């Protein structure tokens, strides 16, 4: 009976022949949960200038304040290698809404693919409010 000892990094058995390692296709797959996908998309939205958050709503009435630095409302679903994302946000006035929404959509698609490997072909965006910059400092006494 003979046993061989190999120095680390030296000649020895092929690493792919060791237990657990092998061709990438045979190793399994990684799934991204909807919650993680939502967080990635929300972070991507917050990286775009002139975009703000959206307060929770009940029957279309805000239950808080839509603020420029606030978090957007994001829901997402992964279906295989595809992601479907829905974003509710506000835009700082006087930003052109169409251009702002286009920037958000492109950035979300790019960041979702970059960080998760999923392809976000559908990114639906609802703009619920235009926020005037003067509203940021306004207070009710």
PDB file of C-alpha atoms in Angstrom, residues 2-139:
ATOM      1  CA  UNK A   2       1.485   3.300  -0.985  1.00  0.00           C
ATOM      2  CA  UNK A   3       0.419   6.830  -0.131  1.00  0.00           C
ATOM      3  CA  UNK A   4       1.586   9.908  -1.961  1.00  0.00           C
ATOM      4  CA  UNK A   5       2.089  13.275  -0.375  1.00  0.00           C
ATOM      5  CA  UNK A   6       2.171  16.375  -2.557  1.00  0.00           C
ATOM      6  CA  UNK A   7       3.297  19.816  -1.545  1.00  0.00           C
ATOM      7  CA  UNK A   8       0.677  22.574  -1.889  1.00  0.00           C
ATOM      8  CA  UNK A   9       0.856  24.092  -5.343  1.00  0.00           C
ATOM      9  CA  UNK A  10       3.118  21.310  -6.560  1.00  0.00           C
ATOM     10  CA  UNK A  11       2.409  18.445  -8.872  1.00  0.00           C
ATOM     11  CA  UNK A  12      -0.433  16.313  -7.763  1.00  0.00           C
ATOM     12  CA  UNK A  13      -3.935  15.243  -8.571  1.00  0.00           C
ATOM     13  CA  UNK A  14      -5.989  17.498 -10.797  1.00  0.00           C
ATOM     14  CA  UNK A  15      -8.090  19.910  -8.640  1.00  0.00           C
ATOM     15  CA  UNK A  16     -11.133  19.107 -10.796  1.00  0.00           C
ATOM     16  CA  UNK A  17     -10.907  15.468  -9.745  1.00  0.00           C
ATOM     17  CA  UNK A  18     -11.282  16.344  -6.050  1.00  0.00           C
ATOM     18  CA  UNK A  19     -14.724  16.054  -4.493  1.00  0.00           C
ATOM     19  CA  UNK A  20     -17.108  18.922  -5.246  1.00  0.00           C
ATOM     20  CA  UNK A  21     -15.079  20.594  -7.977  1.00  0.00           C
ATOM     21  CA  UNK A  22     -15.706  19.990 -11.630  1.00  0.00           C
ATOM     22  CA  UNK A  23     -17.071  21.691 -14.696  1.00  0.00           C
ATOM     23  CA  UNK A  24     -18.955  24.884 -13.913  1.00  0.00           C
ATOM     24  CA  UNK A  25     -22.108  23.543 -15.552  1.00  0.00           C
ATOM     25  CA  UNK A  26     -22.146  20.574 -13.166  1.00  0.00           C
ATOM     26  CA  UNK A  27     -21.651  22.543  -9.945  1.00  0.00           C
ATOM     27  CA  UNK A  28     -25.204  23.793  -9.513  1.00  0.00           C
ATOM     28  CA  UNK A  29     -26.760  27.221  -9.807  1.00  0.00           C
ATOM     29  CA  UNK A  30     -27.162  30.382  -7.810  1.00  0.00           C
ATOM     30  CA  UNK A  31     -30.611  31.844  -7.332  1.00  0.00           C
ATOM     31  CA  UNK A  32     -31.243  35.485  -6.468  1.00  0.00           C
ATOM     32  CA  UNK A  33     -34.255  36.018  -4.213  1.00  0.00           C
ATOM     33  CA  UNK A  34     -36.870  38.629  -5.063  1.00  0.00           C
ATOM     34  CA  UNK A  35     -35.982  40.566  -1.904  1.00  0.00           C
ATOM     35  CA  UNK A  36     -32.309  40.813  -2.903  1.00  0.00           C
ATOM     36  CA  UNK A  37     -33.322  41.840  -6.407  1.00  0.00           C
ATOM     37  CA  UNK A  38     -35.561  44.576  -4.944  1.00  0.00           C
ATOM     38  CA  UNK A  39     -32.713  45.922  -2.829  1.00  0.00           C
ATOM     39  CA  UNK A  40     -30.287  45.963  -5.753  1.00  0.00           C
ATOM     40  CA  UNK A  41     -32.823  47.800  -7.921  1.00  0.00           C
ATOM     41  CA  UNK A  42     -33.672  50.295  -5.136  1.00  0.00           C
ATOM     42  CA  UNK A  43     -29.994  51.067  -4.672  1.00  0.00           C
ATOM     43  CA  UNK A  44     -29.597  51.561  -8.425  1.00  0.00           C
ATOM     44  CA  UNK A  45     -32.528  54.017  -8.462  1.00  0.00           C
ATOM     45  CA  UNK A  46     -31.012  55.989  -5.581  1.00  0.00           C
ATOM     46  CA  UNK A  47     -27.788  56.396  -7.603  1.00  0.00           C
ATOM     47  CA  UNK A  48     -29.581  58.487 -10.259  1.00  0.00           C
ATOM     48  CA  UNK A  49     -29.625  62.292  -9.832  1.00  0.00           C
ATOM     49  CA  UNK A  50     -32.922  64.192  -9.502  1.00  0.00           C
ATOM     50  CA  UNK A  51     -34.828  61.094  -8.396  1.00  0.00           C
ATOM     51  CA  UNK A  52     -36.517  60.827  -5.027  1.00  0.00           C
ATOM     52  CA  UNK A  53     -38.481  58.444  -2.939  1.00  0.00           C
ATOM     53  CA  UNK A  54     -42.148  57.713  -2.751  1.00  0.00           C
ATOM     54  CA  UNK A  55     -44.111  57.628   0.473  1.00  0.00           C
ATOM     55  CA  UNK A  56     -46.368  54.637   1.028  1.00  0.00           C
ATOM     56  CA  UNK A  57     -49.863  55.274  -0.332  1.00  0.00           C
ATOM     57  CA  UNK A  58     -53.352  54.221   0.628  1.00  0.00           C
ATOM     58  CA  UNK A  59     -55.953  54.772  -2.088  1.00  0.00           C
ATOM     59  CA  UNK A  60     -53.429  57.018  -3.893  1.00  0.00           C
ATOM     60  CA  UNK A  61     -53.090  59.290  -0.841  1.00  0.00           C
ATOM     61  CA  UNK A  62     -49.520  59.547   0.492  1.00  0.00           C
ATOM     62  CA  UNK A  63     -49.074  58.405   4.100  1.00  0.00           C
ATOM     63  CA  UNK A  64     -45.908  60.446   4.473  1.00  0.00           C
ATOM     64  CA  UNK A  65     -43.737  62.780   2.453  1.00  0.00           C
ATOM     65  CA  UNK A  66     -42.202  62.129  -0.946  1.00  0.00           C
ATOM     66  CA  UNK A  67     -38.670  63.432  -0.490  1.00  0.00           C
ATOM     67  CA  UNK A  68     -35.701  63.772  -2.854  1.00  0.00           C
ATOM     68  CA  UNK A  69     -33.399  61.739  -0.598  1.00  0.00           C
ATOM     69  CA  UNK A  70     -36.024  59.142   0.272  1.00  0.00           C
ATOM     70  CA  UNK A  71     -36.175  55.558  -0.856  1.00  0.00           C
ATOM     71  CA  UNK A  72     -38.161  54.597  -3.930  1.00  0.00           C
ATOM     72  CA  UNK A  73     -40.729  51.833  -3.676  1.00  0.00           C
ATOM     73  CA  UNK A  74     -39.462  48.806  -5.602  1.00  0.00           C
ATOM     74  CA  UNK A  75     -40.962  45.399  -6.254  1.00  0.00           C
ATOM     75  CA  UNK A  76     -39.150  42.782  -8.309  1.00  0.00           C
ATOM     76  CA  UNK A  77     -39.473  39.190  -9.402  1.00  0.00           C
ATOM     77  CA  UNK A  78     -36.855  36.858 -10.855  1.00  0.00           C
ATOM     78  CA  UNK A  79     -38.034  34.302 -13.375  1.00  0.00           C
ATOM     79  CA  UNK A  80     -35.120  32.132 -14.430  1.00  0.00           C
ATOM     80  CA  UNK A  81     -32.468  34.491 -15.820  1.00  0.00           C
ATOM     81  CA  UNK A  82     -34.954  37.352 -16.313  1.00  0.00           C
ATOM     82  CA  UNK A  83     -35.939  40.051 -13.833  1.00  0.00           C
ATOM     83  CA  UNK A  84     -39.119  42.092 -13.796  1.00  0.00           C
ATOM     84  CA  UNK A  85     -38.844  45.328 -11.809  1.00  0.00           C
ATOM     85  CA  UNK A  86     -41.489  47.893 -10.867  1.00  0.00           C
ATOM     86  CA  UNK A  87     -40.407  51.239  -9.377  1.00  0.00           C
ATOM     87  CA  UNK A  88     -42.468  54.020  -7.815  1.00  0.00           C
ATOM     88  CA  UNK A  89     -40.573  57.281  -7.376  1.00  0.00           C
ATOM     89  CA  UNK A  90     -40.674  61.066  -7.461  1.00  0.00           C
ATOM     90  CA  UNK A  91     -38.747  63.447  -9.704  1.00  0.00           C
ATOM     91  CA  UNK A  92     -37.223  66.752  -8.627  1.00  0.00           C
ATOM     92  CA  UNK A  93     -38.801  69.656 -10.519  1.00  0.00           C
ATOM     93  CA  UNK A  94     -37.896  70.969 -13.167  1.00  0.00           C
ATOM     94  CA  UNK A  95     -36.105  67.806 -14.393  1.00  0.00           C
ATOM     95  CA  UNK A  96     -37.495  66.509 -17.690  1.00  0.00           C
ATOM     96  CA  UNK A  97     -39.548  63.503 -16.594  1.00  0.00           C
ATOM     97  CA  UNK A  98     -39.082  61.445 -19.756  1.00  0.00           C
ATOM     98  CA  UNK A  99     -35.280  61.800 -19.612  1.00  0.00           C
ATOM     99  CA  UNK A 100     -35.166  61.113 -15.868  1.00  0.00           C
ATOM    100  CA  UNK A 101     -37.241  57.949 -16.260  1.00  0.00           C
ATOM    101  CA  UNK A 102     -35.056  56.813 -19.170  1.00  0.00           C
ATOM    102  CA  UNK A 103     -31.903  57.299 -17.041  1.00  0.00           C
ATOM    103  CA  UNK A 104     -33.455  55.327 -14.179  1.00  0.00           C
ATOM    104  CA  UNK A 105     -34.548  52.476 -16.449  1.00  0.00           C
ATOM    105  CA  UNK A 106     -31.135  52.171 -18.131  1.00  0.00           C
ATOM    106  CA  UNK A 107     -29.254  52.366 -14.822  1.00  0.00           C
ATOM    107  CA  UNK A 108     -31.467  49.762 -13.124  1.00  0.00           C
ATOM    108  CA  UNK A 109     -31.092  47.384 -16.078  1.00  0.00           C
ATOM    109  CA  UNK A 110     -27.322  47.827 -16.065  1.00  0.00           C
ATOM    110  CA  UNK A 111     -26.801  47.474 -12.289  1.00  0.00           C
ATOM    111  CA  UNK A 112     -29.152  44.484 -11.939  1.00  0.00           C
ATOM    112  CA  UNK A 113     -27.237  42.652 -14.656  1.00  0.00           C
ATOM    113  CA  UNK A 114     -23.852  43.694 -13.267  1.00  0.00           C
ATOM    114  CA  UNK A 115     -24.598  42.682  -9.670  1.00  0.00           C
ATOM    115  CA  UNK A 116     -26.880  39.659 -10.091  1.00  0.00           C
ATOM    116  CA  UNK A 117     -26.300  38.372 -13.614  1.00  0.00           C
ATOM    117  CA  UNK A 118     -30.033  38.638 -14.300  1.00  0.00           C
ATOM    118  CA  UNK A 119     -31.363  40.442 -17.354  1.00  0.00           C
ATOM    119  CA  UNK A 120     -33.919  43.101 -16.421  1.00  0.00           C
ATOM    120  CA  UNK A 121     -35.831  43.375 -19.677  1.00  0.00           C
ATOM    121  CA  UNK A 122     -38.886  44.945 -18.074  1.00  0.00           C
ATOM    122  CA  UNK A 123     -38.519  47.938 -15.743  1.00  0.00           C
ATOM    123  CA  UNK A 124     -41.873  49.664 -15.158  1.00  0.00           C
ATOM    124  CA  UNK A 125     -41.672  53.107 -13.578  1.00  0.00           C
ATOM    125  CA  UNK A 126     -44.457  55.147 -11.954  1.00  0.00           C
ATOM    126  CA  UNK A 127     -43.763  58.804 -11.203  1.00  0.00           C
ATOM    127  CA  UNK A 128     -46.111  59.749  -8.379  1.00  0.00           C
ATOM    128  CA  UNK A 129     -44.976  63.289  -7.690  1.00  0.00           C
ATOM    129  CA  UNK A 130     -42.840  66.188  -8.828  1.00  0.00           C
ATOM    130  CA  UNK A 131     -40.914  67.629  -5.900  1.00  0.00           C
ATOM    131  CA  UNK A 132     -40.035  71.300  -5.920  1.00  0.00           C
ATOM    132  CA  UNK A 133     -36.536  71.870  -4.481  1.00  0.00           C
ATOM    133  CA  UNK A 134     -37.915  74.494  -2.061  1.00  0.00           C
ATOM    134  CA  UNK A 135     -40.053  71.795  -0.372  1.00  0.00           C
ATOM    135  CA  UNK A 136     -36.959  70.147   1.080  1.00  0.00           C
ATOM    136  CA  UNK A 137     -36.491  72.753   3.782  1.00  0.00           C
ATOM    137  CA  UNK A 138     -40.157  73.529   4.448  1.00  0.00           C
ATOM    138  CA  UNK A 139     -41.526  72.759   7.894  1.00  0.00           C
TER     139      UNK A 139
END
